[in-house]
Tab-separated table of C-alpha atoms and ligand atoms in Angstrom:
chain	number	residue	atom	x	y	z
B	9	MET	CA	-138.621	8.088	-92.827
B	10	SER	CA	-137.566	4.887	-94.817
B	11	THR	CA	-133.525	6.108	-96.030
B	12	TYR	CA	-130.633	3.455	-96.601
B	13	VAL	CA	-127.289	4.548	-96.873
B	14	VAL	CA	-125.073	1.565	-98.572
B	15	VAL	CA	-121.363	2.638	-98.070
B	16	GLY	CA	-117.867	0.431	-98.403
B	17	LEU	CA	-116.163	0.032	-95.182
B	18	GLN	CA	-112.521	-1.471	-97.199
B	19	TYR	CA	-110.796	-0.486	-100.351
B	20	GLY	CA	-113.623	-0.945	-102.771
B	21	ASP	CA	-115.283	-3.743	-104.365
B	22	GLU	CA	-117.335	-5.064	-101.184
B	23	GLY	CA	-120.147	-6.080	-103.139
B	24	LYS	CA	-121.675	-3.052	-102.375
B	25	GLY	CA	-123.610	-3.302	-105.947
B	26	LYS	CA	-124.929	-6.771	-104.904
B	27	ILE	CA	-127.062	-5.164	-101.292
B	28	THR	CA	-128.156	-1.903	-103.243
B	29	ASP	CA	-129.539	-4.597	-105.636
B	30	VAL	CA	-131.598	-6.540	-102.811
B	31	LEU	CA	-132.738	-3.331	-101.345
B	32	SER	CA	-133.343	-1.355	-104.268
B	33	ALA	CA	-136.520	-3.832	-104.854
B	34	LYS	CA	-138.481	-1.736	-102.352
B	35	SER	CA	-136.349	1.469	-102.895
B	36	ASP	CA	-138.712	4.475	-104.762
B	37	TYR	CA	-135.213	6.353	-105.377
B	38	VAL	CA	-132.068	4.941	-105.659
B	39	VAL	CA	-129.218	7.563	-105.185
B	40	ARG	CA	-125.321	7.573	-106.451
B	41	TYR	CA	-123.880	10.385	-104.497
B	42	GLN	CA	-120.452	10.781	-105.204
B	43	GLY	CA	-117.320	9.336	-107.201
B	44	GLY	CA	-117.618	8.532	-110.942
B	45	ASN	CA	-116.846	5.796	-113.175
B	46	ASN	CA	-114.051	4.835	-111.431
B	47	ALA	CA	-116.946	2.155	-109.488
B	48	GLY	CA	-117.562	-0.608	-111.057
B	49	HIS	CA	-120.949	-0.303	-112.143
B	50	THR	CA	-121.681	2.544	-113.642
B	51	VAL	CA	-122.434	5.067	-117.115
B	52	HIS	CA	-120.200	6.636	-119.045
B	53	ALA	CA	-119.635	10.365	-119.177
B	54	ASP	CA	-116.136	10.844	-119.696
B	55	PHE	CA	-114.313	14.358	-119.879
B	56	PRO	CA	-111.749	14.368	-122.174
B	57	TYR	CA	-108.867	16.854	-120.404
B	58	HIS	CA	-109.721	14.971	-117.148
B	59	ILE	CA	-108.902	11.512	-118.495
B	60	LEU	CA	-105.790	12.776	-120.279
B	61	LEU	CA	-104.199	14.537	-117.028
B	62	ASP	CA	-105.086	11.263	-114.896
B	63	THR	CA	-103.226	9.437	-117.622
B	64	TYR	CA	-100.027	12.137	-117.810
B	65	ARG	CA	-99.554	12.240	-114.297
B	66	GLU	CA	-99.420	8.504	-113.482
B	67	GLU	CA	-97.005	7.724	-116.154
B	68	ALA	CA	-94.802	10.690	-114.872
B	69	ALA	CA	-95.077	9.533	-111.451
B	70	GLY	CA	-93.393	6.136	-111.707
B	71	ASN	CA	-92.724	4.666	-109.115
B	72	GLY	CA	-94.599	7.243	-106.586
B	73	LYS	CA	-98.270	6.598	-108.533
B	74	ILE	CA	-101.568	6.257	-107.108
B	75	GLY	CA	-102.169	3.330	-109.375
B	76	THR	CA	-105.965	5.418	-110.312
B	77	THR	CA	-108.521	3.853	-112.643
B	78	LYS	CA	-107.321	6.945	-115.301
B	79	ARG	CA	-110.734	7.720	-115.424
B	80	GLY	CA	-110.071	11.610	-114.380
B	81	ILE	CA	-111.631	11.582	-111.225
B	82	GLY	CA	-109.040	13.584	-109.310
B	83	PRO	CA	-108.444	16.050	-112.164
B	84	CYS	CA	-112.354	16.078	-112.243
B	85	TYR	CA	-112.653	17.058	-108.426
B	86	GLU	CA	-109.252	19.514	-108.395
B	87	ASP	CA	-111.929	21.400	-111.105
B	88	LYS	CA	-114.668	21.096	-108.605
B	89	PHE	CA	-112.529	22.348	-105.519
B	90	SER	CA	-110.650	25.178	-107.229
B	91	ARG	CA	-113.979	26.370	-108.521
B	92	CYS	CA	-113.421	25.928	-112.549
B	93	GLY	CA	-115.493	22.891	-113.025
B	94	ILE	CA	-117.909	22.480	-115.825
B	95	ARG	CA	-121.054	21.532	-114.095
B	96	ALA	CA	-124.164	19.034	-115.370
B	97	ILE	CA	-126.538	22.716	-115.723
B	98	ASP	CA	-124.091	24.132	-117.518
B	99	LEU	CA	-124.368	21.550	-120.664
B	100	LEU	CA	-128.133	23.330	-120.556
B	101	HIS	CA	-126.939	27.167	-121.632
B	102	PRO	CA	-124.388	26.547	-124.309
B	103	GLU	CA	-123.242	30.083	-123.821
B	104	ILE	CA	-122.262	29.540	-119.898
B	105	LEU	CA	-120.218	26.420	-121.083
B	106	LYS	CA	-118.882	27.865	-124.042
B	107	THR	CA	-117.230	30.389	-121.762
B	108	LYS	CA	-116.245	27.753	-118.817
B	109	LEU	CA	-114.879	25.569	-121.146
B	110	GLU	CA	-112.558	28.137	-123.247
B	111	LYS	CA	-111.052	28.795	-120.123
B	112	ASN	CA	-110.748	25.246	-118.919
B	113	ILE	CA	-108.973	24.207	-122.292
B	114	LYS	CA	-106.592	27.485	-122.219
B	115	ASP	CA	-105.319	26.533	-118.878
B	116	LYS	CA	-104.739	22.354	-119.586
B	117	ASN	CA	-103.641	22.588	-122.819
B	118	ILE	CA	-100.745	24.737	-121.211
B	119	GLN	CA	-100.043	21.933	-118.588
B	120	PHE	CA	-100.243	19.492	-122.113
B	121	GLU	CA	-97.438	21.232	-123.952
B	122	LYS	CA	-95.093	22.663	-121.267
B	123	VAL	CA	-95.555	20.077	-118.253
B	124	PHE	CA	-95.961	16.839	-120.190
B	125	ASN	CA	-94.746	17.620	-123.859
B	126	LYS	CA	-98.329	16.195	-124.966
B	127	PRO	CA	-100.714	16.926	-128.063
B	128	THR	CA	-103.327	19.798	-126.971
B	129	LEU	CA	-106.900	19.700	-127.381
B	130	ASP	CA	-108.891	21.591	-129.907
B	131	PHE	CA	-111.491	23.753	-128.627
B	132	ASP	CA	-114.032	23.696	-131.128
B	133	THR	CA	-114.122	20.055	-131.060
B	134	VAL	CA	-114.941	19.541	-127.095
B	135	TYR	CA	-117.065	22.659	-127.474
B	136	ASN	CA	-119.395	20.246	-130.109
B	137	GLN	CA	-119.152	17.114	-128.329
B	138	TYR	CA	-120.340	18.684	-125.026
B	139	LEU	CA	-123.344	20.393	-126.606
B	140	GLU	CA	-124.014	16.760	-128.263
B	141	PHE	CA	-124.100	15.732	-124.948
B	142	GLY	CA	-126.695	18.066	-123.371
B	143	LYS	CA	-128.451	16.942	-126.264
B	144	THR	CA	-128.693	13.357	-125.365
B	145	ILE	CA	-129.040	13.824	-121.423
B	146	GLY	CA	-130.353	17.446	-121.109
B	147	HIS	CA	-133.470	16.049	-119.974
B	148	ARG	CA	-132.356	14.031	-117.072
B	149	ILE	CA	-130.692	17.025	-115.695
B	150	ILE	CA	-133.392	17.621	-112.272
B	151	ASP	CA	-133.207	19.364	-109.527
B	152	SER	CA	-132.056	16.776	-107.433
B	153	VAL	CA	-131.747	18.423	-104.497
B	154	THR	CA	-135.606	19.216	-103.969
B	155	GLU	CA	-136.516	15.914	-105.695
B	156	ILE	CA	-135.075	13.589	-102.933
B	157	ASN	CA	-135.655	15.805	-100.137
B	158	ASP	CA	-139.494	16.244	-101.294
B	159	ALA	CA	-139.608	12.250	-101.739
B	160	ILE	CA	-138.206	11.870	-98.176
B	161	ALA	CA	-140.735	14.067	-96.775
B	162	LYS	CA	-143.618	11.970	-98.293
B	163	ASP	CA	-142.001	9.447	-96.595
B	164	LYS	CA	-140.579	7.339	-99.747
B	165	THR	CA	-137.635	4.596	-99.561
B	166	VAL	CA	-134.625	6.272	-100.660
B	167	LEU	CA	-131.435	4.487	-100.835
B	168	PHE	CA	-128.261	6.372	-101.242
B	169	GLU	CA	-125.487	3.581	-103.197
B	170	GLY	CA	-121.759	4.688	-102.322
B	171	ALA	CA	-118.828	4.148	-104.852
B	172	GLN	CA	-115.515	3.328	-103.357
B	173	ALA	CA	-115.153	3.194	-99.596
B	174	LEU	CA	-113.741	4.800	-96.420
B	175	MET	CA	-110.385	3.895	-96.358
B	176	LEU	CA	-110.107	5.193	-99.832
B	177	ASP	CA	-111.862	8.519	-98.314
B	178	VAL	CA	-109.979	11.611	-99.102
B	179	ASP	CA	-109.955	12.539	-95.977
B	180	PHE	CA	-110.092	9.312	-93.737
B	181	GLY	CA	-108.413	7.140	-96.343
B	182	THR	CA	-104.659	6.171	-96.597
B	183	TYR	CA	-103.997	9.391	-97.956
B	184	PRO	CA	-102.809	10.570	-101.072
B	185	PHE	CA	-103.283	6.684	-102.199
B	186	VAL	CA	-107.330	7.418	-102.035
B	187	THR	CA	-110.018	8.687	-104.600
B	188	SER	CA	-110.734	12.457	-104.358
B	189	SER	CA	-114.359	11.995	-103.495
B	190	SER	CA	-116.198	11.547	-99.867
B	191	PRO	CA	-117.414	7.787	-100.322
B	192	SER	CA	-118.221	7.955	-96.348
B	193	THR	CA	-121.902	8.585	-94.832
B	194	GLY	CA	-121.417	11.954	-94.598
B	195	GLY	CA	-120.527	12.359	-97.959
B	196	VAL	CA	-124.396	11.990	-98.552
B	197	CYS	CA	-125.276	14.808	-97.141
B	198	SER	CA	-122.595	17.170	-98.789
B	199	GLY	CA	-122.895	15.113	-102.453
B	200	ALA	CA	-126.950	14.856	-102.166
B	201	GLY	CA	-127.839	17.927	-100.084
B	202	VAL	CA	-129.698	15.754	-97.803
B	203	PRO	CA	-129.140	16.310	-94.134
B	204	PRO	CA	-128.083	13.890	-91.533
B	205	THR	CA	-131.534	14.257	-89.438
B	206	SER	CA	-132.690	12.214	-92.686
B	207	LEU	CA	-130.698	9.524	-92.723
B	208	LYS	CA	-131.548	6.322	-91.178
B	209	ASN	CA	-130.023	2.942	-92.184
B	210	LEU	CA	-126.543	2.744	-92.420
B	211	ILE	CA	-125.605	0.134	-94.197
B	212	GLY	CA	-121.613	-1.064	-93.924
B	213	VAL	CA	-120.223	-3.189	-96.369
B	214	THR	CA	-117.090	-5.625	-96.015
B	215	LYS	CA	-115.768	-8.614	-97.630
B	216	ALA	CA	-115.178	-11.147	-94.767
B	217	TYR	CA	-111.395	-11.015	-96.084
B	218	CYS	CA	-110.062	-7.611	-97.153
B	219	THR	CA	-108.891	-6.821	-100.447
B	220	ARG	CA	-107.116	-3.520	-102.704
B	221	VAL	CA	-106.333	-2.855	-106.168
B	222	GLY	CA	-104.015	0.738	-106.675
B	223	ASN	CA	-100.767	1.021	-104.430
B	224	GLY	CA	-100.725	2.066	-100.794
B	225	PRO	CA	-100.400	0.279	-97.602
B	226	PHE	CA	-102.169	-3.077	-96.415
B	227	LEU	CA	-101.446	-4.105	-93.226
B	228	THR	CA	-102.814	-7.805	-93.941
B	229	GLU	CA	-102.258	-8.361	-97.599
B	230	LEU	CA	-101.117	-11.943	-97.970
B	231	ASP	CA	-98.097	-12.111	-100.692
B	232	ASP	CA	-98.028	-15.964	-100.846
B	233	ALA	CA	-100.098	-18.916	-101.992
B	234	GLN	CA	-103.053	-17.860	-99.452
B	235	GLY	CA	-103.285	-14.833	-100.889
B	236	GLU	CA	-103.248	-16.686	-104.453
B	237	LYS	CA	-105.824	-19.005	-102.904
B	238	ILE	CA	-108.196	-15.947	-102.051
B	239	ARG	CA	-107.922	-14.057	-105.013
B	240	ALA	CA	-108.265	-17.475	-107.310
B	241	ILE	CA	-111.543	-19.100	-105.054
B	242	GLY	CA	-112.751	-15.255	-105.070
B	243	HIS	CA	-112.262	-13.935	-108.357
B	244	GLU	CA	-110.620	-10.937	-107.350
B	245	PHE	CA	-109.704	-9.076	-110.305
B	246	GLY	CA	-110.665	-5.105	-110.510
B	247	ALA	CA	-114.364	-4.710	-112.700
B	248	THR	CA	-113.251	-1.336	-113.863
B	249	THR	CA	-109.395	-1.555	-115.037
B	250	GLY	CA	-109.218	-6.160	-114.887
B	251	ARG	CA	-106.072	-5.455	-112.831
B	252	PRO	CA	-105.619	-8.447	-110.103
B	253	ARG	CA	-106.836	-7.473	-106.750
B	254	ARG	CA	-103.926	-7.674	-103.404
B	255	CYS	CA	-106.017	-9.989	-100.972
B	256	GLY	CA	-104.838	-10.772	-97.539
B	257	TRP	CA	-106.856	-10.532	-94.101
B	258	LEU	CA	-109.914	-9.082	-92.689
B	259	ASP	CA	-108.214	-5.701	-90.603
B	260	LEU	CA	-110.305	-4.726	-87.603
B	261	VAL	CA	-108.758	-1.849	-86.944
B	262	ALA	CA	-109.217	-0.306	-90.208
B	263	LEU	CA	-112.790	-1.839	-90.043
B	264	LYS	CA	-113.475	-0.167	-86.885
B	265	HIS	CA	-112.142	3.081	-87.925
B	266	ALA	CA	-114.691	2.829	-91.181
B	267	CYS	CA	-117.582	2.037	-88.949
B	268	THR	CA	-116.942	5.120	-86.216
B	269	ILE	CA	-116.475	7.593	-89.245
B	270	ASN	CA	-119.323	6.525	-91.218
B	271	GLY	CA	-121.648	5.791	-87.836
B	272	ILE	CA	-122.541	2.074	-89.300
B	273	ASN	CA	-125.902	0.612	-87.601
B	274	HIS	CA	-126.351	-2.703	-90.007
B	275	LEU	CA	-122.951	-4.711	-90.917
B	276	VAL	CA	-123.314	-6.510	-93.993
B	277	VAL	CA	-120.781	-9.159	-94.643
B	278	THR	CA	-119.892	-10.634	-98.225
B	279	LYS	CA	-117.949	-13.295	-99.657
B	280	LEU	CA	-117.988	-15.573	-96.668
B	281	ASP	CA	-118.354	-18.808	-98.820
B	282	VAL	CA	-114.440	-18.002	-100.421
B	283	LEU	CA	-113.153	-18.673	-97.106
B	284	SER	CA	-114.795	-22.071	-96.614
B	285	GLY	CA	-111.455	-24.438	-96.809
B	286	PHE	CA	-108.907	-22.194	-94.884
B	287	GLU	CA	-107.867	-24.512	-91.627
B	288	THR	CA	-107.149	-21.139	-90.102
B	289	ILE	CA	-108.311	-17.631	-90.556
B	290	LYS	CA	-106.487	-15.045	-89.529
B	291	VAL	CA	-108.324	-11.566	-88.235
B	292	CYS	CA	-105.961	-8.366	-87.180
B	293	THR	CA	-106.969	-6.861	-83.690
B	294	ALA	CA	-104.606	-4.303	-83.176
B	295	TYR	CA	-101.216	-2.879	-85.056
B	296	LYS	CA	-97.730	-3.343	-83.739
B	297	ASP	CA	-94.123	-1.553	-84.208
B	298	LYS	CA	-90.935	-2.306	-83.865
B	299	ASN	CA	-90.769	-2.113	-80.253
B	300	GLU	CA	-93.829	-4.517	-79.643
B	301	THR	CA	-95.976	-1.311	-78.516
B	302	GLN	CA	-99.319	-1.822	-79.692
B	303	TYR	CA	-101.660	0.041	-81.456
B	304	SER	CA	-105.766	-0.283	-81.420
B	305	HIS	CA	-106.569	2.874	-83.254
B	306	HIS	CA	-106.168	3.681	-86.943
B	307	THR	CA	-103.066	6.252	-87.993
B	308	ALA	CA	-103.734	9.162	-89.825
B	309	LEU	CA	-99.917	9.395	-91.008
B	310	THR	CA	-99.921	6.870	-93.906
B	311	GLU	CA	-96.081	6.509	-94.104
B	312	GLU	CA	-96.043	5.246	-90.344
B	313	LEU	CA	-98.328	2.381	-91.808
B	314	TYR	CA	-95.668	1.114	-93.956
B	315	ASP	CA	-93.219	0.494	-90.357
B	316	LEU	CA	-96.689	-1.407	-88.256
B	317	GLU	CA	-97.823	-4.849	-88.381
B	318	PRO	CA	-100.845	-6.682	-87.596
B	319	VAL	CA	-101.602	-8.440	-84.926
B	320	TYR	CA	-103.283	-11.259	-85.861
B	321	LYS	CA	-106.203	-13.596	-83.858
B	322	SER	CA	-106.246	-17.187	-84.892
B	323	LEU	CA	-110.037	-18.654	-85.472
B	324	ASP	CA	-110.421	-22.220	-86.501
B	325	GLY	CA	-112.030	-22.644	-90.280
B	326	TRP	CA	-114.410	-24.651	-91.856
B	327	THR	CA	-114.626	-27.075	-94.974
B	328	GLU	CA	-118.247	-27.291	-95.769
B	329	ASP	CA	-119.723	-25.536	-98.910
B	330	ILE	CA	-121.831	-22.822	-97.102
B	331	SER	CA	-123.023	-21.444	-100.625
B	332	SER	CA	-126.894	-22.507	-99.986
B	333	ALA	CA	-127.373	-21.506	-96.348
B	334	THR	CA	-130.516	-19.521	-95.781
B	335	LYS	CA	-130.190	-18.527	-92.136
B	336	LEU	CA	-127.534	-17.893	-89.529
B	337	SER	CA	-127.698	-21.368	-87.923
B	338	ASP	CA	-127.496	-23.341	-91.438
B	339	LEU	CA	-123.555	-22.484	-90.883
B	340	PRO	CA	-121.063	-24.099	-89.716
B	341	GLN	CA	-120.157	-23.607	-86.069
B	342	ASN	CA	-116.750	-21.774	-86.733
B	343	ALA	CA	-118.073	-20.027	-89.656
B	344	GLN	CA	-121.038	-18.576	-87.121
B	345	LYS	CA	-118.362	-17.918	-84.686
B	346	TYR	CA	-116.407	-15.917	-86.960
B	347	LEU	CA	-119.342	-13.744	-87.746
B	348	GLN	CA	-119.820	-13.267	-84.269
B	349	PHE	CA	-116.385	-12.114	-83.643
B	350	MET	CA	-116.594	-9.552	-86.158
B	351	GLN	CA	-120.271	-7.992	-84.594
B	352	ASP	CA	-118.007	-8.311	-80.971
B	353	PHE	CA	-115.083	-6.304	-82.300
B	354	LEU	CA	-117.430	-3.822	-83.921
B	355	SER	CA	-120.427	-3.460	-81.330
B	356	ILE	CA	-122.715	-3.542	-84.311
B	357	ASP	CA	-125.322	-6.306	-85.311
B	358	LEU	CA	-124.992	-8.158	-88.753
B	359	TYR	CA	-128.185	-7.575	-91.130
B	360	LEU	CA	-126.640	-9.544	-94.112
B	361	VAL	CA	-124.396	-12.214	-95.019
B	362	SER	CA	-123.006	-13.066	-98.316
B	363	VAL	CA	-122.097	-17.083	-99.290
B	364	GLY	CA	-122.302	-16.642	-103.185
B	365	PRO	CA	-121.969	-14.594	-106.547
B	366	ASP	CA	-125.868	-15.004	-107.270
B	367	ARG	CA	-128.579	-12.429	-106.052
B	368	ALA	CA	-130.718	-15.011	-103.776
B	369	GLN	CA	-127.430	-16.315	-102.269
B	370	ASN	CA	-128.028	-14.322	-99.094
B	371	ILE	CA	-128.686	-14.712	-95.298
B	372	ILE	CA	-130.512	-12.083	-94.063
B	373	THR	CA	-130.851	-11.780	-90.340
B	374	LYS	CA	-133.212	-8.598	-90.186
B	375	GLU	CA	-135.929	-6.304	-91.308
B	376	LEU	CA	-134.804	-2.950	-92.233
B	377	PHE	CA	-136.749	-0.436	-92.356
G	424	IMO	P1	-115.977	0.850	-106.742
G	424	IMO	O1	-117.304	1.388	-106.646
G	424	IMO	C1	-111.987	-0.104	-105.707
G	424	IMO	C2	-109.186	3.181	-106.003
G	424	IMO	C3	-108.131	3.008	-107.443
G	424	IMO	C4	-106.864	4.073	-106.590
G	424	IMO	C5	-107.957	5.147	-106.148
G	424	IMO	C6	-107.496	6.307	-106.589
G	424	IMO	O2	-115.907	-0.818	-107.258
G	424	IMO	O3	-115.597	-0.417	-104.807
G	424	IMO	P2	-109.264	6.975	-108.841
G	424	IMO	O4	-109.418	6.677	-109.649
G	424	IMO	O5	-110.149	7.183	-108.212
G	424	IMO	O6	-108.287	8.700	-108.823
G	424	IMO	O7	-108.446	6.152	-107.990
G	424	IMO	O8	-108.904	5.032	-105.780
G	424	IMO	N1	-110.092	3.019	-106.559
G	424	IMO	C7	-111.087	1.779	-105.960
G	424	IMO	N2	-110.767	0.774	-106.190
G	424	IMO	N3	-112.914	-0.194	-106.193
G	424	IMO	C8	-113.511	1.239	-106.493
G	424	IMO	O9	-114.808	1.670	-106.785
G	424	IMO	C9	-112.295	2.149	-107.092
G	424	IMO	N4	-112.433	3.238	-107.546
G	424	IMO	C10	-111.331	3.521	-107.315
G	424	IMO	O10	-107.771	1.801	-107.665
G	424	IMO	O11	-106.115	3.399	-105.921
G	425	MG	MG1	-114.588	-1.556	-108.271
């Protein structure tokens, strides 16, 4: 059985796409199992009323807004869970589509008009647009559950690619500042219909530091020149929305939380090259409250995170350019120590370290099967 799952361990943008790129060369299937075009690299299949609802709600929320990508992801998942959602297969059945769309447009128009004081949508326009979508992508709508499970049974190599990351997971992230799906390895089972026993290589991707776009707590955020330096060197601007990303040190408490829930057995560290030239590199190893009481676990009470502070361990940095390293021993001693510290804290072995944006700029430490 050769299955790989690639998931993000922080707040998204860890470089999952780069790892997918490396692994897809030897994969027969690449499967996206959750999320939508909020992720940095996907196709467009917009639902118009979800996008409008997302946008109007964020506008109305003022300071309380989540900072979504305004791609309609939340409203779309809401429809799914309130059981009125339109599914891909409905596009192939115009009468079913019509019945469902009529009800949805009626409900959404009431909200547009009465709650947000905005123009309503015309049913015929949307319906015709969706009939066209059905014609364009209809041949690509398949019984994916059968196809993927059959492929696994035939020992094909299947790569599951997560979008977003564990700290944006609707259940285990910093709720409500999360996305609306399950970016965890568990999301593969509920999203693609593949059983847990079929998942073998669980690959977690983290940056060598931490970034976040959108609102929500971020304990190790650097609101200073060092944060600016990371943003500039790491080109930390959102791929989907162009927003500057918030930057900070690595949070090992959150990372451990993410690795535990995902059951990660191979660790990927990206953008290590960005840290070249920092005299000292800090890593958060615990949280502490006002009374100096320390905590080694993440908390489900998001509000509490704002009152906690990171407890840091300082590690010596390095100045060398590491962008052409191809094996761990090519790295300066202090870079090796930094990676070792992470592995020891998490009790997970490294699979890959990315040392530059190019697809070849990787240190691969072992073969996966
Ligand atoms: P990739 O796949 C980073 C964030 C948004 C916001 C929150 C909710 O590139 O890692 P949503 O539009 O999903 O309702 O927004 O989630 N967010 C991401 N942040 N990378 C992503 O995708 C993200 N997708 C959503 O900024 O805080
Ligand atoms: Mg992104």
